[in-house]
CSV table of C-alpha atoms in Angstrom, one decimal:
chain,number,residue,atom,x,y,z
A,9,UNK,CA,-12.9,2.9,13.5
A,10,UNK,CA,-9.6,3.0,11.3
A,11,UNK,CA,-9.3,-0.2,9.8
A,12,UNK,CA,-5.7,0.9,8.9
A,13,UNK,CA,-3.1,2.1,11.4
A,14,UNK,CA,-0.1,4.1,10.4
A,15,UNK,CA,2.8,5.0,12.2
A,16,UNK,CA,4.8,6.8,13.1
A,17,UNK,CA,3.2,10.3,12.4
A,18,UNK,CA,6.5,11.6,11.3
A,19,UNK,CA,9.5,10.7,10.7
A,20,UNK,CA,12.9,12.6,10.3
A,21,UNK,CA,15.7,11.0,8.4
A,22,UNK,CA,19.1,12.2,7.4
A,23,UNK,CA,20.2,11.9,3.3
A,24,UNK,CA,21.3,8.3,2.7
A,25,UNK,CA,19.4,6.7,5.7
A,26,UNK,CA,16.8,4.3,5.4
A,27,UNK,CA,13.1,5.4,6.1
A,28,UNK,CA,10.7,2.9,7.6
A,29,UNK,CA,7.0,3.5,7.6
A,30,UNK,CA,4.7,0.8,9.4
A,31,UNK,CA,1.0,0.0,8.4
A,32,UNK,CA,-1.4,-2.6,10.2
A,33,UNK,CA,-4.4,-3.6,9.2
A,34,UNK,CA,-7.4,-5.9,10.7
A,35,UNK,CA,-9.6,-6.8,7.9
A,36,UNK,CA,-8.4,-10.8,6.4
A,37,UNK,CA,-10.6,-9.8,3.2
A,38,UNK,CA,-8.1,-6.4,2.2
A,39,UNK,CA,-6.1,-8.3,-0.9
A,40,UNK,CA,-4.4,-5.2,-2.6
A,41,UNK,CA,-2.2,-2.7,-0.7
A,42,UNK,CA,-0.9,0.4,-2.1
A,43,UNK,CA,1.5,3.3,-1.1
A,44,UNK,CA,0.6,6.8,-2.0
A,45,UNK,CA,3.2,9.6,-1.7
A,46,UNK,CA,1.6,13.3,-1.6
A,47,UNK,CA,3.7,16.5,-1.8
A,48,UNK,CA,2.2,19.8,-0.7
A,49,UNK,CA,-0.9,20.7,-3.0
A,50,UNK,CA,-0.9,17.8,-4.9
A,51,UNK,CA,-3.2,14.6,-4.7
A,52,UNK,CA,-1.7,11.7,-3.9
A,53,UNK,CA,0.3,9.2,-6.3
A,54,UNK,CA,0.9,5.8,-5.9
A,55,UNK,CA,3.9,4.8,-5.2
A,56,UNK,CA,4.3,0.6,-4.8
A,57,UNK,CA,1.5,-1.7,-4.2
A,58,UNK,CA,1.5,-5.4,-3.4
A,59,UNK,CA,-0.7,-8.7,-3.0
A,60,UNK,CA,-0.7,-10.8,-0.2
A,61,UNK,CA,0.4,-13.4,-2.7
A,62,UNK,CA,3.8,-11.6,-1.8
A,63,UNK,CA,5.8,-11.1,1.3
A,64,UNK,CA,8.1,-8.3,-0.5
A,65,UNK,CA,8.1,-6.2,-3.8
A,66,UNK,CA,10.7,-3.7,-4.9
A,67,UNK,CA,10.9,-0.9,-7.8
A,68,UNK,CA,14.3,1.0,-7.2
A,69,UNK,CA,14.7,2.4,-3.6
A,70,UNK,CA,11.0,1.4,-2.5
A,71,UNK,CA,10.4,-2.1,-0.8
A,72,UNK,CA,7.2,-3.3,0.4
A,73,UNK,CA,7.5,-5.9,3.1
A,74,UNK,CA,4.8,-7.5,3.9
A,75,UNK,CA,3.7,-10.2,6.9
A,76,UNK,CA,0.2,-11.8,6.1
A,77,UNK,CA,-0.1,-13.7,9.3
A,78,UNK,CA,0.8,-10.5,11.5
A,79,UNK,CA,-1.4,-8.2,9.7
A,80,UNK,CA,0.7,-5.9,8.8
A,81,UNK,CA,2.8,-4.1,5.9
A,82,UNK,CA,5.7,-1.5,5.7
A,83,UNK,CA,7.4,0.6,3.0
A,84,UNK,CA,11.0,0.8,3.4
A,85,UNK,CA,12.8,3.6,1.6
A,86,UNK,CA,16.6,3.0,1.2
A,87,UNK,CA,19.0,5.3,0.4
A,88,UNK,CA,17.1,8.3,1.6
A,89,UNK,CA,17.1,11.8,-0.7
A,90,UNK,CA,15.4,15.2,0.3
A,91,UNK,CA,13.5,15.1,-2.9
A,92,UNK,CA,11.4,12.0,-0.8
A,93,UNK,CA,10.0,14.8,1.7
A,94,UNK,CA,6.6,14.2,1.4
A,95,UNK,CA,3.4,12.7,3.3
A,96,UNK,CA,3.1,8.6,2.4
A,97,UNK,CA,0.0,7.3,3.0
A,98,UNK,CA,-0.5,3.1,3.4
A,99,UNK,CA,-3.8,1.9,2.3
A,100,UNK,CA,-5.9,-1.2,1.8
A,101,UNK,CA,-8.5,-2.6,-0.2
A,102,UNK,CA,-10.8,-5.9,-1.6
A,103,UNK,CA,-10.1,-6.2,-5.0
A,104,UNK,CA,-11.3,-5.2,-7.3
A,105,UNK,CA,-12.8,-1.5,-7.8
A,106,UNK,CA,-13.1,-1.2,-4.1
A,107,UNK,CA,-12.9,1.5,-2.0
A,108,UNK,CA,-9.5,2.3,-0.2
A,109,UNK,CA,-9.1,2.6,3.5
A,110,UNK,CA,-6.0,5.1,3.9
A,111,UNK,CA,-3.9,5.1,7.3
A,112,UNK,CA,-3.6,8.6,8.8
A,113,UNK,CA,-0.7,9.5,6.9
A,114,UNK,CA,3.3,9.9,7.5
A,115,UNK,CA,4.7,13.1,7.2
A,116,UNK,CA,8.9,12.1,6.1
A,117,UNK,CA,11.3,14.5,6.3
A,118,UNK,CA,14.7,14.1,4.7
A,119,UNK,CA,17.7,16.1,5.8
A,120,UNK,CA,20.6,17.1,3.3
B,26,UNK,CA,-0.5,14.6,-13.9
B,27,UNK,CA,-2.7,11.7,-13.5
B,28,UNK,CA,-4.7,12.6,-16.2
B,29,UNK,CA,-7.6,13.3,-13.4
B,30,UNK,CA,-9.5,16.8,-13.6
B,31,UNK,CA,-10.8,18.7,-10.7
B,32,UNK,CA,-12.9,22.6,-10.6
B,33,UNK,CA,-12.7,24.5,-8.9
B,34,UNK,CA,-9.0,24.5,-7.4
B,35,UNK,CA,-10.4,26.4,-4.3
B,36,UNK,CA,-13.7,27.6,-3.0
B,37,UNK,CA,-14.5,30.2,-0.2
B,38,UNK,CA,-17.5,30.4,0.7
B,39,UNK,CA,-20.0,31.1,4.0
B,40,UNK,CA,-21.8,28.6,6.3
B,41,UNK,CA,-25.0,27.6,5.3
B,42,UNK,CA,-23.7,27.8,1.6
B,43,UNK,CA,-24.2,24.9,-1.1
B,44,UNK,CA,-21.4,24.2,-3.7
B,45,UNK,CA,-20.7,21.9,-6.5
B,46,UNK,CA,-17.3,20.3,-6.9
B,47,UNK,CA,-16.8,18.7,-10.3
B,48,UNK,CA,-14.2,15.7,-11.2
B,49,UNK,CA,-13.4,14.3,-14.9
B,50,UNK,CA,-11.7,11.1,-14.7
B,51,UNK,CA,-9.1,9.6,-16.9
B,52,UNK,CA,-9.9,8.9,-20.4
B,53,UNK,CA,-12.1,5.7,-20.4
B,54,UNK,CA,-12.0,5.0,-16.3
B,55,UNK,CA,-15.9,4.0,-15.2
B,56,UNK,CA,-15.1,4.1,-11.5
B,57,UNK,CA,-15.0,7.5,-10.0
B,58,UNK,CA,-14.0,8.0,-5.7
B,59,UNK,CA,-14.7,11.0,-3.7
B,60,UNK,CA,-12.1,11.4,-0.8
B,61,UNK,CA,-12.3,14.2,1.7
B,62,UNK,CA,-8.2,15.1,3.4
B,63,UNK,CA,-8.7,17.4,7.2
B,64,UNK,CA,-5.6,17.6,9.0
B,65,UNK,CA,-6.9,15.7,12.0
B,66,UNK,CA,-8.5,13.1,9.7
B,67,UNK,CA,-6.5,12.3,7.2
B,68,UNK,CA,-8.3,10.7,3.9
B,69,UNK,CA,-11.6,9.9,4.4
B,70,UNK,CA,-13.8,8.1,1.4
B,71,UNK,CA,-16.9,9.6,1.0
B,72,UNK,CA,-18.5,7.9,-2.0
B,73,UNK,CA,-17.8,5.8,-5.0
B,74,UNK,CA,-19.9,5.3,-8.8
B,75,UNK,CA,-19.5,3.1,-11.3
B,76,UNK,CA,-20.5,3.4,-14.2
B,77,UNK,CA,-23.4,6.5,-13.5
B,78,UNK,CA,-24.5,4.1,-10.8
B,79,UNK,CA,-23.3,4.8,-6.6
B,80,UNK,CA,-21.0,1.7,-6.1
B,81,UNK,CA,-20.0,2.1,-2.4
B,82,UNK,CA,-21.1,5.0,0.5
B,83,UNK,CA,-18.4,5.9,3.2
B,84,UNK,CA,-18.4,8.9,5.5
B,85,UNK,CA,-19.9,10.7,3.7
B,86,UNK,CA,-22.9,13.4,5.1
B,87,UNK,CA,-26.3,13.9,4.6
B,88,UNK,CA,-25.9,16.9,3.6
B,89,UNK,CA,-23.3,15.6,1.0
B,90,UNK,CA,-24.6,14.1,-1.9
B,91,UNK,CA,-22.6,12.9,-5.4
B,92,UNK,CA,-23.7,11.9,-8.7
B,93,UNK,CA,-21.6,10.4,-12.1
B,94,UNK,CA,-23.5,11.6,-15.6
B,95,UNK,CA,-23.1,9.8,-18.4
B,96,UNK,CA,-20.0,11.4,-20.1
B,97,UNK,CA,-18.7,9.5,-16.6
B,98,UNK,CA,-17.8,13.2,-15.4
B,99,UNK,CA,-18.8,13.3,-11.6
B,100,UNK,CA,-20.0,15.9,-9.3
B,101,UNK,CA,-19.6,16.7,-5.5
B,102,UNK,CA,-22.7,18.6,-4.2
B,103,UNK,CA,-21.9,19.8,-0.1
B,104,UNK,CA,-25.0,21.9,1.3
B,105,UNK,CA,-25.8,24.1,4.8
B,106,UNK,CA,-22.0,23.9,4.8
B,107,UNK,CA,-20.5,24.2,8.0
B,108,UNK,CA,-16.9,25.3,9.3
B,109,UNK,CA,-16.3,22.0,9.7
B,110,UNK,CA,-16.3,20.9,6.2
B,111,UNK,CA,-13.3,22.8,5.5
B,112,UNK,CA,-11.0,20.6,4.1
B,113,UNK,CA,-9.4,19.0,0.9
B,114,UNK,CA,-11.6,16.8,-1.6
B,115,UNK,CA,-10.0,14.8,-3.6
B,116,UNK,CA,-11.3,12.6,-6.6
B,117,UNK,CA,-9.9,9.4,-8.6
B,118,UNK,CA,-10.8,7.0,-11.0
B,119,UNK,CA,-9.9,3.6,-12.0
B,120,UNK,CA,-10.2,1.6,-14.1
B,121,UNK,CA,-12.0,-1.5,-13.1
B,122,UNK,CA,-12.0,-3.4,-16.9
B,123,UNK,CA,-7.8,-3.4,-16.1
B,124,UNK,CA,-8.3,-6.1,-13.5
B,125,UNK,CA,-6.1,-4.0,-11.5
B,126,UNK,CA,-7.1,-1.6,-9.0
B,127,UNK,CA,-4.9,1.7,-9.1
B,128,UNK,CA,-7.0,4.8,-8.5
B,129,UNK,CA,-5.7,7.9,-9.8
B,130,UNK,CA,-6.1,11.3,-7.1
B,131,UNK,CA,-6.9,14.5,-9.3
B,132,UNK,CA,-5.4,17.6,-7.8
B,133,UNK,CA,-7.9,18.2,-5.1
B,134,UNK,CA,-10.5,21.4,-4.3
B,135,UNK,CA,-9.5,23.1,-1.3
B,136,UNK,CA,-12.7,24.3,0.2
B,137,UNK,CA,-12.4,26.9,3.2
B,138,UNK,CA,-15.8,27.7,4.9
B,139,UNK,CA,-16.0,31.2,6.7
């Protein structure tokens, strides 16, 4: 059973657009939320994480938004560069030490 | 560079082989996490230690087994491999004493089974 969905699969956005990824989770006990971002034949890195202390968090051109009561979590990527290409993964866990459940992934593909 | 270490970088081998994937984690992290990436399934956690001890069990096999020695360097043991098992796995650490819970992904094995 994925505990965390992820959509959409892929995602094709032109340079300067804004990139939406969409995460949804079911478990009320997941407190810590982390992006990863993974570029071919590397592991992933993480990007942005959040509490659900916090309904948004931003470093530069990342934004987390996130909705406790719906379940549910998004990375929003704003002004959209090719050098974002990459596969972001949304993931959950119970802090702390605990082991993350990833969604299946988001392949983004930014067009010059 | 996340400051993680994985050997080997890839790994061929035959079905019914047993290998040994070996992770060093980041100077002074106790937690170590053994992820497998397939295409179709994405990341999938296999096991976690803390510490030298197993903290958490995921997906992983029976025929999959892990263990954390006490220089806190951990090692991935995959036996009567199948085609199956091809796949990317990953390791991390973190660092549990931080009171925050970042893991850090090392560069990955890629194992290909013939």
């Amino acid at each position: 059973q994925q505990q965390v969905k992820q959509s959409p699969q892929s995602l094709i956005v032109q340079k300067g657009g804004i990139s939406i990824i969409n995460c949804a989770y079911e478990n009320t006990a997941f407190d810590y939320f982390p992006w990863y971002q993974q570029f071919p034949g590397k592991g992933p890195a993480l990007l942005i994480a959040i509490r659900p202390d916090v309904s948004e968090k931003k470093e530069g051109r990342f934004t987390i938004s996130f909705n406790k009561s719906a379940k549910q979590f998004s990375l929003h990527i704003m002004d959209s560069q090719p050098g974002d290409s990459a596969t972001y993964f949304c993931a959950a866990s119970r802090l702390p030490g605990n082991q993350f459940y990833f969604g299946t992934g988001t392949s983004l593909t930014v067009i010059p | 560079d996340s400051g993680v270490t994985q050997t080997p970088k890839h790994l061929i081998t035959a079905t019914g082989q047993r290998v040994t994937l070996r992770c060093s984690p980041r100077s002074g992290d106790l937690s170590v996490y053994w992820y497998q990436q397939s295409l179709d399934q994405g990341l999938q956690f296999l096991i976690q230690y803390y510490n030298g001890e197993e903290r958490a069990k995921g997906n992983i096999l029976e025929r999959f087994s892990a263990q954390q020695f006490p220089d806190l360097h951990s090692e991935l043991n995959l036996s009567s491999l199948e085609l199956g098992d091809s796949a990317l796995y990953f390791c991390a650490s973190s660092s549990r004493t931080s009171g925050r819970n970042e893991q850090f992904f090392g560069p990955g094995t890629r194992l290909t089974v013939l």
